[in-house]
Coordinates of C-alpha atoms in Angstrom, one line a residue:
Chain A
M1 CA 42.1 28.3 -31.5
G2 CA 41.9 32.1 -30.4
K3 CA 38.3 32.4 -31.3
R4 CA 37.4 29.7 -29.0
W5 CA 39.9 30.8 -26.4
F6 CA 38.0 34.1 -26.6
M7 CA 35.0 32.3 -26.4
L8 CA 35.7 30.4 -22.9
R9 CA 37.2 33.8 -21.5
L10 CA 33.7 35.5 -22.0
V11 CA 31.8 32.6 -21.1
S12 CA 34.0 32.1 -17.7
F13 CA 34.3 36.0 -17.4
A14 CA 30.3 36.7 -17.6
L15 CA 29.5 33.8 -14.5
I16 CA 32.9 35.3 -12.2
R17 CA 32.0 38.9 -12.6
R18 CA 28.2 38.9 -12.4
K19 CA 28.5 36.7 -9.4
S20 CA 25.2 37.3 -7.1
R21 CA 22.8 37.5 -10.2
V22 CA 24.6 33.6 -11.4
A23 CA 24.5 33.0 -7.8
I24 CA 20.9 32.9 -7.4
A25 CA 20.2 31.1 -10.8
F26 CA 22.5 28.5 -9.7
I27 CA 20.2 28.2 -6.4
A28 CA 17.7 28.0 -8.2
I29 CA 18.6 25.1 -10.4
V30 CA 20.3 23.0 -7.2
L31 CA 17.3 23.6 -5.6
G32 CA 15.2 22.6 -8.2
V33 CA 17.0 19.7 -9.3
A34 CA 17.5 18.4 -5.4
I35 CA 13.8 18.8 -5.0
V36 CA 12.8 17.1 -8.2
S37 CA 15.2 14.1 -8.1
G38 CA 14.9 13.2 -4.5
L39 CA 11.3 13.1 -4.4
A40 CA 11.9 10.7 -7.6
D41 CA 14.2 8.8 -5.3
V42 CA 11.6 8.7 -2.7
Y43 CA 8.8 7.8 -5.4
Y44 CA 10.6 5.3 -7.0
D45 CA 11.2 3.6 -3.2
I46 CA 7.8 3.8 -2.1
G47 CA 6.0 0.5 -3.2
Q48 CA 8.8 -1.5 -1.4
K49 CA 9.1 0.6 1.9
M50 CA 4.8 0.8 2.1
T51 CA 4.9 -2.6 1.6
R52 CA 7.2 -3.6 4.4
E53 CA 5.2 -0.5 6.5
L54 CA 2.1 -2.9 5.5
R55 CA 3.0 -6.1 6.8
T56 CA 2.2 -4.4 10.7
Y57 CA -1.0 -6.0 9.2
G58 CA 0.7 -9.7 9.7
A59 CA 0.6 -12.8 7.9
N60 CA -0.7 -12.4 3.9
L61 CA 0.1 -16.0 2.9
V62 CA -1.4 -19.0 4.6
L63 CA -0.2 -22.5 4.2
T64 CA -2.8 -25.8 4.8
P65 CA -2.8 -29.3 3.6
A66 CA -3.8 -29.6 -0.4
S67 CA -6.1 -32.5 1.5
P68 CA -7.2 -32.5 4.8
E69 CA -9.0 -35.6 4.4
N70 CA -5.5 -37.7 3.6
Q71 CA -3.2 -35.4 5.3
P72 CA -4.7 -33.8 7.7
Y73 CA -0.6 -32.0 8.7
L74 CA 1.6 -30.3 7.2
A75 CA 5.5 -31.3 8.0
L76 CA 7.9 -28.3 9.4
H77 CA 10.3 -29.3 6.9
E78 CA 8.2 -28.9 3.8
I79 CA 7.4 -25.2 5.6
S80 CA 10.9 -24.3 5.7
G81 CA 11.5 -25.3 2.5
I82 CA 9.2 -23.4 1.3
A83 CA 10.2 -20.1 3.5
A84 CA 14.0 -20.7 1.8
R85 CA 11.6 -20.2 -2.3
V86 CA 11.0 -16.8 -0.4
P87 CA 13.9 -14.3 -0.9
P88 CA 15.0 -13.7 2.0
R89 CA 15.0 -9.9 1.7
Q90 CA 11.1 -10.1 1.4
L91 CA 10.5 -12.5 4.0
V92 CA 9.7 -11.1 6.9
G93 CA 8.7 -14.1 9.0
Y94 CA 6.9 -17.2 8.8
S95 CA 5.3 -19.3 12.0
P96 CA 4.0 -22.4 11.9
Y97 CA 0.8 -23.3 14.1
L98 CA 0.2 -27.0 15.7
Y99 CA -3.7 -26.9 17.3
G100 CA -5.1 -29.3 19.3
I101 CA -7.3 -30.2 22.7
V102 CA -6.2 -30.8 25.8
E103 CA -7.5 -30.1 29.6
T104 CA -6.7 -28.5 32.3
T105 CA -7.5 -29.2 35.9
S106 CA -11.6 -27.8 35.2
H107 CA -11.7 -27.4 31.9
Q108 CA -11.1 -28.4 27.6
I109 CA -9.4 -25.5 25.9
V110 CA -7.7 -25.1 22.7
L111 CA -3.7 -25.6 22.6
A112 CA -1.7 -23.7 19.9
G113 CA 2.0 -24.5 19.7
T114 CA 4.1 -21.6 17.2
D115 CA 7.5 -20.3 17.3
F116 CA 7.7 -17.4 19.8
S117 CA 10.2 -15.9 18.6
Q118 CA 8.2 -15.1 15.4
I119 CA 5.4 -13.5 17.0
S120 CA 7.0 -9.5 17.0
R121 CA 7.5 -10.4 13.3
V122 CA 4.3 -12.2 12.2
S123 CA 1.6 -11.2 14.4
P124 CA 2.9 -7.1 15.3
Y125 CA -0.6 -6.1 16.5
W126 CA -0.7 -8.7 19.0
K127 CA -0.9 -6.9 22.7
I128 CA 0.6 -8.4 25.4
A129 CA 0.3 -7.8 28.8
G130 CA 2.9 -9.2 30.9
D131 CA 5.8 -11.1 29.9
A132 CA 6.6 -12.1 26.3
P133 CA 7.3 -15.6 26.6
D134 CA 10.9 -17.4 26.2
K135 CA 11.0 -20.3 24.1
R136 CA 12.8 -23.0 26.6
G137 CA 10.6 -21.5 30.0
Q138 CA 7.9 -23.7 29.4
S139 CA 5.2 -20.6 29.3
A140 CA 2.7 -19.9 27.5
L141 CA 0.1 -17.1 26.7
V142 CA -3.5 -17.2 27.3
G143 CA -5.5 -15.3 25.3
E144 CA -8.1 -12.9 27.0
A145 CA -11.5 -14.2 26.6
L146 CA -10.6 -17.3 27.6
A147 CA -8.3 -15.8 30.8
K148 CA -11.0 -14.1 31.9
K149 CA -13.7 -16.9 31.9
L150 CA -11.3 -19.0 33.6
G151 CA -10.0 -16.7 35.7
I152 CA -6.2 -17.2 34.7
T153 CA -4.2 -13.8 35.5
A154 CA -0.2 -13.5 34.3
G155 CA 2.2 -15.8 36.7
D156 CA -0.6 -18.9 37.0
R157 CA 0.8 -22.0 36.8
L158 CA -1.7 -24.4 33.8
E159 CA -1.4 -28.3 34.4
L160 CA -2.3 -29.2 30.9
T161 CA -3.1 -33.1 29.8
A162 CA -3.8 -34.4 26.4
E163 CA -5.9 -37.2 25.2
G164 CA -2.9 -39.7 24.9
G165 CA -2.4 -39.1 29.0
Q166 CA 1.1 -36.8 28.2
T167 CA 0.9 -33.8 30.7
A168 CA 3.1 -30.5 31.0
A169 CA 3.0 -27.8 33.2
V170 CA 3.8 -24.4 31.6
V171 CA 3.6 -20.9 33.4
V172 CA 1.2 -18.1 32.2
A173 CA 3.6 -15.6 30.9
G174 CA 1.3 -13.5 29.2
I175 CA -2.2 -12.6 28.5
L176 CA -2.7 -11.9 24.7
S177 CA -4.9 -9.7 23.3
S178 CA -5.9 -9.5 19.6
G179 CA -9.7 -8.8 19.3
G180 CA -9.7 -12.2 16.7
K181 CA -9.9 -15.9 17.4
E182 CA -6.5 -16.1 19.3
D183 CA -8.9 -14.3 22.1
N184 CA -10.1 -17.9 23.3
L185 CA -6.2 -20.3 22.8
V186 CA -3.2 -20.9 24.7
F187 CA -0.2 -20.2 23.0
V188 CA 2.9 -22.5 24.0
D189 CA 5.4 -23.4 22.2
L190 CA 5.6 -25.5 18.6
D191 CA 8.0 -28.3 20.7
L192 CA 5.9 -29.0 23.5
A193 CA 2.5 -29.1 22.2
A194 CA 4.3 -31.2 19.0
R195 CA 5.2 -33.4 22.7
L196 CA 1.9 -33.1 24.4
L197 CA -0.3 -34.0 21.1
N198 CA 2.5 -36.3 19.9
R199 CA 3.0 -35.1 16.7
P200 CA 6.4 -34.1 16.3
D201 CA 7.8 -32.1 13.3
T202 CA 4.0 -31.5 12.1
A203 CA 2.0 -28.2 12.1
N204 CA -1.8 -28.2 10.7
V205 CA -0.9 -24.2 9.7
A206 CA 1.4 -22.1 8.4
Y207 CA 1.8 -18.2 8.4
F208 CA 3.9 -16.2 6.3
S209 CA 4.5 -12.1 6.2
I210 CA 6.0 -11.3 2.9
A211 CA 6.7 -8.0 1.7
T212 CA 6.0 -8.2 -1.8
D213 CA 3.5 -6.5 -3.9
P214 CA 0.2 -8.1 -4.6
A215 CA 0.9 -9.3 -8.6
Q216 CA 4.3 -10.5 -7.0
L217 CA 2.7 -12.6 -4.6
E218 CA 0.1 -13.8 -6.7
S219 CA 2.8 -15.4 -8.9
L220 CA 4.7 -16.7 -6.1
V221 CA 1.4 -18.6 -4.7
R222 CA 1.1 -20.0 -8.2
S223 CA 4.8 -21.6 -8.5
L224 CA 4.0 -23.1 -5.0
K225 CA 1.3 -24.4 -6.1
T226 CA 3.3 -26.8 -9.1
E227 CA 6.5 -27.0 -6.6
F228 CA 4.6 -28.2 -4.2
P229 CA 1.0 -30.5 -4.5
T230 CA 0.8 -31.4 -1.2
I231 CA 0.5 -28.1 0.1
E232 CA -2.5 -25.6 -0.4
A233 CA -0.9 -22.0 -0.6
S234 CA -3.9 -18.9 -0.4
L235 CA -3.6 -15.5 0.3
I236 CA -5.4 -13.9 2.9
R237 CA -7.9 -12.1 1.1
Q238 CA -8.5 -9.4 3.5
V239 CA -5.0 -8.5 4.1
S240 CA -4.0 -8.1 0.5
Q241 CA -6.4 -6.4 -0.9
A242 CA -6.8 -4.3 1.7
E243 CA -3.0 -3.5 1.2
G244 CA -3.4 -3.2 -2.9
R245 CA -5.7 -0.8 -2.7
V246 CA -3.7 1.5 -0.3
L247 CA -1.1 1.0 -2.3
V248 CA -2.0 2.2 -5.4
K249 CA -4.3 5.4 -3.6
I250 CA -0.6 6.1 -1.8
Q251 CA 1.7 6.1 -5.1
S252 CA -0.6 7.8 -6.9
L253 CA -1.3 10.2 -4.0
V254 CA 3.3 10.6 -4.2
L255 CA 3.0 10.9 -8.2
L256 CA 0.4 13.9 -8.1
A257 CA 3.0 15.9 -5.6
V258 CA 6.1 14.6 -7.2
A259 CA 4.1 15.9 -11.0
I260 CA 3.3 19.6 -9.3
I261 CA 6.7 20.1 -7.8
L262 CA 8.6 18.8 -10.6
L263 CA 6.5 21.8 -13.3
L264 CA 6.6 24.2 -10.3
T265 CA 10.4 23.8 -9.9
L266 CA 10.7 23.8 -13.5
L267 CA 8.9 26.9 -14.3
C268 CA 11.0 28.6 -11.7
L269 CA 14.5 27.2 -13.3
V270 CA 13.3 28.5 -16.5
I271 CA 12.1 32.3 -15.4
T272 CA 15.3 32.6 -13.6
M273 CA 17.8 32.0 -16.5
V274 CA 15.3 33.7 -18.8
N275 CA 15.8 37.0 -16.4
I276 CA 19.4 36.8 -16.2
T277 CA 19.8 36.6 -20.0
L278 CA 16.8 39.2 -20.7
E279 CA 19.3 41.7 -18.2
R280 CA 21.9 41.6 -20.5
R281 CA 20.1 42.8 -23.6
R282 CA 22.8 45.9 -23.9
E283 CA 25.6 43.7 -23.4
I284 CA 24.0 41.9 -26.4
G285 CA 23.5 44.7 -28.0
L286 CA 27.4 46.6 -27.8
R287 CA 28.9 43.3 -28.4
K288 CA 27.0 43.3 -31.9
A289 CA 27.8 47.0 -32.4
L290 CA 31.3 46.3 -32.6
G291 CA 30.9 43.4 -34.8
G292 CA 30.1 40.3 -33.0
Q293 CA 27.6 37.4 -35.2
D294 CA 23.9 36.9 -34.4
Q295 CA 25.0 33.2 -34.0
D296 CA 28.3 33.5 -31.7
V297 CA 26.4 35.8 -29.5
M298 CA 23.5 33.4 -28.9
L299 CA 26.2 30.7 -28.4
E300 CA 28.0 31.7 -25.8
F301 CA 24.7 32.6 -23.6
V302 CA 23.8 28.5 -24.3
I303 CA 26.7 27.5 -23.3
E304 CA 26.8 29.4 -20.3
G305 CA 23.4 28.7 -19.3
A306 CA 24.1 24.9 -20.4
A307 CA 27.4 25.1 -17.9
L308 CA 25.2 26.6 -14.9
G309 CA 22.9 23.7 -15.7
F310 CA 25.4 20.9 -15.8
A311 CA 27.2 22.1 -12.4
G312 CA 23.6 22.8 -10.9
G313 CA 22.5 19.4 -12.0
I314 CA 25.3 17.5 -10.6
L315 CA 25.4 19.7 -7.0
G316 CA 21.4 18.8 -7.2
W317 CA 21.5 15.2 -7.2
V318 CA 23.8 15.7 -4.4
L319 CA 21.6 17.8 -2.1
G320 CA 18.5 15.3 -3.4
L321 CA 19.9 12.4 -2.1
L322 CA 20.0 14.4 1.3
V323 CA 16.4 15.3 0.7
A324 CA 15.3 11.6 -0.2
Q325 CA 17.7 10.3 2.9
G326 CA 16.0 12.8 5.2
I327 CA 12.5 11.8 3.9
G328 CA 13.3 8.0 4.6
Q329 CA 14.8 8.4 7.8
S330 CA 11.7 10.5 9.3
V331 CA 9.1 8.7 7.8
F332 CA 9.8 5.1 7.6
H333 CA 13.0 4.9 9.4
A334 CA 15.4 3.5 6.9
P335 CA 17.4 4.6 3.9
I336 CA 15.4 5.1 0.7
A337 CA 17.3 3.3 -2.4
V338 CA 19.5 5.5 -4.5
R339 CA 18.6 5.2 -7.8
L340 CA 21.8 6.5 -10.3
P341 CA 19.7 6.4 -13.9
I342 CA 18.4 9.5 -12.2
L343 CA 21.3 11.0 -12.0
P344 CA 22.0 11.5 -15.4
L345 CA 18.2 12.4 -15.9
A346 CA 18.4 15.2 -13.5
I347 CA 22.5 16.5 -15.6
V348 CA 20.2 16.1 -18.7
L349 CA 17.0 18.0 -17.4
A350 CA 18.6 21.0 -15.8
T351 CA 21.3 21.7 -18.4
G352 CA 19.4 21.6 -21.4
L353 CA 16.3 23.3 -19.9
A354 CA 18.6 26.1 -19.4
A355 CA 20.3 26.0 -21.9
L356 CA 17.0 26.2 -23.8
A357 CA 16.0 29.3 -20.6
A358 CA 19.2 30.9 -21.9
F359 CA 19.1 30.5 -25.6
I360 CA 15.2 31.7 -26.5
P361 CA 15.4 35.3 -24.8
A362 CA 19.2 35.9 -26.0
K363 CA 17.8 35.0 -29.8
I364 CA 15.2 38.1 -29.5
A365 CA 17.9 40.0 -28.2
A366 CA 19.8 39.3 -30.9
R367 CA 17.2 40.5 -33.5
V368 CA 16.8 43.6 -31.8
Q369 CA 18.9 46.9 -33.8
P370 CA 22.0 47.6 -31.7
A371 CA 21.2 51.0 -31.6
I372 CA 17.8 50.7 -30.1
V373 CA 19.1 48.8 -27.1
L374 CA 22.1 50.4 -26.5
R375 CA 19.9 53.7 -26.3
G376 CA 18.3 52.3 -23.4
E377 CA 14.5 51.1 -24.8
Chain B
M1 CA -35.5 -29.9 20.7
G2 CA -36.4 -32.2 17.5
K3 CA -34.4 -32.2 14.6
E4 CA -35.9 -30.3 11.7
N5 CA -34.7 -30.2 7.9
Y6 CA -34.8 -27.4 5.7
A7 CA -33.6 -26.8 2.5
L8 CA -31.1 -23.9 1.0
K9 CA -30.2 -23.3 -2.1
V10 CA -26.3 -22.5 -2.7
R11 CA -26.3 -19.2 -4.7
G12 CA -22.6 -18.5 -4.4
V13 CA -19.0 -20.0 -2.9
V14 CA -17.5 -17.3 -0.8
T15 CA -13.7 -17.2 -0.9
A16 CA -11.6 -15.0 1.6
G17 CA -8.8 -16.7 2.6
G18 CA -9.4 -16.6 6.1
D19 CA -11.9 -18.6 8.6
E20 CA -14.7 -17.5 6.4
D21 CA -13.8 -20.8 4.0
K22 CA -14.8 -23.2 6.1
Q23 CA -18.3 -21.6 6.9
V24 CA -21.7 -21.3 5.6
F25 CA -23.5 -17.7 5.3
V26 CA -27.7 -17.6 5.8
P27 CA -30.0 -14.6 6.1
L28 CA -30.0 -13.9 9.7
A29 CA -33.4 -13.8 10.5
W30 CA -34.0 -17.0 8.7
L31 CA -31.1 -18.4 11.1
Q32 CA -32.5 -16.6 14.3
E33 CA -36.3 -18.3 13.4
A34 CA -34.8 -21.8 12.6
V35 CA -32.8 -22.1 16.2
G36 CA -35.5 -20.4 18.2
R37 CA -33.3 -17.5 19.0
Q38 CA -35.4 -14.1 17.8
G39 CA -33.8 -11.3 18.0
K40 CA -30.4 -12.8 19.5
V41 CA -26.6 -12.5 17.9
S42 CA -23.9 -14.3 19.3
R43 CA -21.6 -11.8 17.6
L44 CA -21.3 -8.3 16.5
E45 CA -18.5 -6.9 14.3
V46 CA -18.5 -3.7 14.0
S47 CA -16.7 -1.2 11.5
A48 CA -15.6 2.6 12.7
L49 CA -14.1 5.4 11.3
T50 CA -11.4 5.7 13.8
M51 CA -9.0 8.0 14.7
P52 CA -5.3 6.9 15.4
K53 CA -3.7 6.5 18.8
N54 CA -2.1 9.7 20.4
D55 CA -0.6 9.5 24.1
L56 CA -3.8 9.9 25.5
A57 CA -5.4 6.7 23.6
R58 CA -2.2 4.7 24.7
K59 CA -2.3 5.9 28.2
A60 CA -5.8 4.7 28.8
E61 CA -4.9 2.0 26.8
E62 CA -2.1 0.5 29.0
L63 CA -3.6 2.1 32.5
G64 CA -7.4 1.6 31.5
P65 CA -9.6 4.6 31.1
D66 CA -10.6 4.6 35.0
A67 CA -7.3 5.8 35.8
L68 CA -7.6 9.3 33.6
S69 CA -8.7 12.1 35.4
R70 CA -12.1 13.8 34.8
Q71 CA -10.4 15.8 31.9
E72 CA -8.7 13.4 30.2
F73 CA -11.3 10.9 30.0
E74 CA -14.2 13.1 28.9
T75 CA -11.1 14.1 25.6
W76 CA -11.0 9.9 25.5
Y77 CA -14.4 9.3 25.7
C78 CA -15.7 11.9 23.4
S79 CA -12.3 11.4 20.3
P80 CA -12.7 8.4 18.4
F81 CA -10.1 6.0 19.3
V82 CA -11.0 2.6 18.4
D83 CA -10.6 2.0 22.3
S84 CA -13.6 4.6 23.7
V85 CA -15.6 3.4 20.5
A86 CA -15.4 0.1 22.5
Y87 CA -15.8 1.5 25.8
Q88 CA -19.1 3.1 24.5
I89 CA -20.2 0.0 22.9
E90 CA -20.0 -1.9 26.5
E91 CA -21.9 1.0 27.9
V92 CA -24.9 0.8 25.6
I93 CA -25.2 -3.1 25.5
P94 CA -25.1 -4.3 28.6
G95 CA -23.5 -7.3 29.3
A96 CA -21.6 -7.2 26.2
W97 CA -17.6 -7.6 25.4
A98 CA -16.1 -5.5 23.5
R99 CA -12.5 -5.2 21.8
P100 CA -11.1 -3.7 19.1
I101 CA -9.9 -6.0 16.5
R102 CA -6.2 -5.2 16.9
Q103 CA -4.9 -6.6 13.2
V104 CA -6.9 -3.9 11.8
A105 CA -6.8 -0.9 14.4
E106 CA -2.9 -1.3 15.1
S107 CA -2.6 -1.4 11.6
E108 CA -4.4 1.4 10.7
G109 CA -3.2 3.8 12.5
A110 CA 0.8 2.9 12.2
I111 CA 0.5 3.2 8.1
L112 CA -2.0 6.5 8.7
S113 CA 0.5 8.3 10.1
K114 CA 3.3 7.4 8.2
V115 CA 1.3 8.5 5.1
Q116 CA 1.0 12.0 7.5
L117 CA 4.0 12.5 7.6
L118 CA 5.1 11.7 4.3
M119 CA 2.1 14.4 2.4
A120 CA 3.6 16.8 5.3
L121 CA 6.9 16.9 3.9
L122 CA 6.0 16.3 0.1
A123 CA 3.7 19.4 0.9
L124 CA 6.4 21.4 2.3
A125 CA 8.5 20.7 -0.8
A126 CA 6.3 21.8 -2.5
T127 CA 5.7 24.9 -0.7
V128 CA 9.6 25.4 -1.0
S129 CA 9.8 25.2 -4.8
S130 CA 6.7 27.9 -4.7
V131 CA 8.7 30.0 -2.7
L132 CA 11.5 30.1 -5.1
G133 CA 9.6 30.1 -8.1
I134 CA 7.0 33.2 -7.0
S135 CA 10.4 35.1 -5.5
S136 CA 12.3 34.8 -8.7
L137 CA 9.1 36.0 -10.0
M138 CA 8.5 39.2 -8.1
G139 CA 12.5 39.8 -8.4
A140 CA 12.5 40.3 -11.9
A141 CA 9.2 41.9 -12.1
A142 CA 10.8 44.5 -9.6
L143 CA 14.0 44.7 -11.7
E144 CA 12.4 45.3 -14.9
R145 CA 10.9 48.6 -13.6
S146 CA 14.0 50.4 -12.6
R147 CA 13.0 53.3 -14.7
E148 CA 10.1 54.1 -12.9
V149 CA 11.7 53.7 -9.7
G150 CA 14.6 56.0 -11.1
L151 CA 11.9 58.5 -12.4
L152 CA 10.2 58.6 -8.5
K153 CA 13.8 59.4 -7.3
A154 CA 14.4 61.7 -9.6
L155 CA 11.2 63.7 -8.4
G156 CA 11.8 63.5 -4.9
A157 CA 11.5 59.6 -3.3
Y158 CA 13.2 58.1 -0.5
D159 CA 14.6 54.9 -0.9
S160 CA 12.2 53.8 1.6
S161 CA 9.1 54.7 0.2
V162 CA 10.1 53.4 -2.7
I163 CA 10.0 50.2 -0.9
W164 CA 7.0 50.7 0.7
L165 CA 5.5 51.1 -2.8
F166 CA 6.9 47.7 -4.0
L167 CA 5.8 45.9 -0.3
A168 CA 2.1 47.6 -1.1
E169 CA 1.8 46.4 -4.3
A170 CA 3.6 42.9 -3.8
C171 CA 0.9 42.8 -0.7
L172 CA -1.7 43.5 -3.0
I173 CA -0.8 41.0 -5.6
G174 CA -0.2 38.3 -2.7
V175 CA -4.1 38.9 -1.7
I176 CA -5.6 39.1 -5.5
G177 CA -3.2 35.6 -6.2
G178 CA -3.9 34.2 -3.1
A179 CA -7.5 34.2 -3.8
A180 CA -7.3 32.9 -7.1
G181 CA -4.7 30.0 -5.8
L182 CA -7.0 29.5 -3.3
I183 CA -9.7 28.6 -5.3
A184 CA -7.5 26.6 -8.1
G185 CA -6.4 24.8 -5.0
F186 CA -10.1 23.6 -3.9
G187 CA -10.8 22.7 -7.6
L188 CA -7.4 20.4 -6.7
A189 CA -8.4 19.1 -3.6
K190 CA -11.5 18.0 -5.1
F191 CA -10.0 16.4 -8.5
V192 CA -7.5 14.8 -5.9
G193 CA -10.4 13.4 -4.1
Q194 CA -12.3 12.3 -6.7
N195 CA -10.1 10.3 -8.5
V196 CA -8.0 9.2 -5.8
F197 CA -10.3 8.4 -3.3
G198 CA -13.5 8.5 -5.0
T199 CA -15.3 11.1 -1.9
A200 CA -15.0 14.4 -1.8
I201 CA -11.6 15.9 1.0
S202 CA -13.6 18.4 3.2
I203 CA -11.9 21.5 3.4
K204 CA -10.7 23.0 6.2
A205 CA -11.3 26.7 7.4
L206 CA -7.6 27.3 8.2
T207 CA -6.1 26.7 4.5
V208 CA -7.9 30.0 4.0
P209 CA -6.2 32.3 6.1
A210 CA -2.9 30.3 5.9
G211 CA -3.1 30.0 2.0
F212 CA -3.5 33.6 2.0
A213 CA -0.2 34.5 4.6
I214 CA 1.8 32.3 2.9
A215 CA 0.7 34.8 -0.4
I216 CA 1.2 37.5 1.2
G217 CA 4.1 36.6 2.6
V218 CA 5.7 35.1 -0.2
T219 CA 5.0 37.7 -2.6
M220 CA 5.9 40.5 -0.1
L221 CA 9.8 38.6 0.7
G222 CA 10.5 38.0 -3.0
S223 CA 9.7 41.7 -3.8
L224 CA 11.8 43.2 -1.1
S225 CA 15.2 42.1 -2.1
A226 CA 14.7 43.2 -5.7
A227 CA 12.9 46.3 -4.4
R228 CA 16.6 47.3 -2.3
T229 CA 18.4 47.1 -4.8
V230 CA 16.4 48.7 -6.8
S231 CA 16.0 52.0 -4.9
R232 CA 19.8 51.8 -4.2
L233 CA 19.9 53.1 -7.9
Q234 CA 21.7 56.5 -8.8
P235 CA 18.5 57.6 -10.6
A236 CA 20.4 59.8 -13.2
R237 CA 22.3 56.3 -14.1
I238 CA 19.1 54.8 -14.4
L239 CA 17.3 57.3 -16.1
V240 CA 20.3 58.0 -19.1
G241 CA 20.0 54.3 -19.8
S242 CA 23.4 53.4 -19.1
Y243 CA 22.1 51.6 -16.4
T244 CA 23.4 47.8 -16.8
N245 CA 23.1 44.7 -14.3
G246 CA 25.9 43.0 -12.7

């Protein structure tokens, strides 16, 4: 009892009396753990964050009828059934398209019916000059190349006549520019297109934008193939492969940077602990001269180091959350997911390293003859 | 124009997940010959290395390049923005209509700027932890020499000259360490370039002075606090050996 009480007093006095040196070591531990644990959070979340950022590429999965000869259309309820199969957190958006030929007063044009509310999610790269179309207003978007050819500008009225004689009048809300095949189409609301083309509740194709890694996407495609045999689900390779490559590069770059920072920080932590222990060689000598046992002296130093590391590990982890959220907000404008397993890892790492960094110099100092240390060599 | 029959051999099947899946690909020169349009193409796809859009590029996109002032137009024209590349293609090929493929151009810009910001923050974190490491090392090295400082002061050195001595040494160490560190850093950049991107990373000339400045600044800062502590000590106490830290 007495001995243990004495040890507690020694440790607490050593920490309290030498405030400035202990503070330096403590700050080193806290900052080190904060940087490393914060970056670890960022590293583990980067895949998910970048996958979502990469959705600016637009759709990465396309649904088409499995046998176009027998059944050239997809049913809308099947498309929404597949949308329900994708985890809601991963589904960025999906838009069905129904295509058909209609006539304006002068030309034949290709009409595409779609859900306008999904454009900003599935095709964020479209540039619309003019207003965004609203669903109920019978409005249309005209592709830039077609608008140039027919001399259409935003605000014009278009009279559309389908093969079966159905007619509709739409107002051109905006001119769409994508640099792709969309530049030659006229887009209207899906319901309007279905009525005009007499194809209720159908679509030719549906584009899905799903935020998940390429491997998961592949397995989703495989399971869709068995569940919905009438629908052909395929990955848009241009998008999904480019994404996979970019993701791997970013991840390995971040991993490398985090590893270097981890090494640097741990080195700094160890150096600081070794320093504050080496400074107390004379104290060790004095304790030995007064009859202190080597083990007791070393134990005290190890407990001191461990206590410092433990407290620093916890505080550093808390600060690390701030580091991670700071990076998350400034880079991705979204919070970084907190991984609790990093907390025990941070504590164990900080405690163990601080104890080890105190133990080795204390052991060397304890081996020295008290007389030599005390004389000041 | 009469119909002609040609026999072609299918050499492979393309899967692209796009419109290409519904097309047949043949050599361009052969098709030009077959349809009697020698030297003609109906569409040209260009893959260009461009830089992400900045405010100037956005202004040119919103208002059109003609709305830019003379100086802005020159900057815009000479920068590899995707829109200015398209503009120049239209100039070179009369009658052509060049438009950026926005799916690629827009997303590249967005992702590139995120990655650059992320790497900048990582570099900042690395700098903070190196500063911590270097200053704790330099501080320890200065404290170890307290006896030498005691002797200097006993022989009549001023506090300020002790501090200047330490700073001069730190400066020298910073220069030598900075040079070695820069060489190691270039090696690391080369390694990363080869392993992550498969190409060499171009080395900016600015990193050399910046690297030296950081190395010298950090070592001097790290030794300054320790040098001040040491220089304030009483020489007699240090030399007699009764000095204990804390």
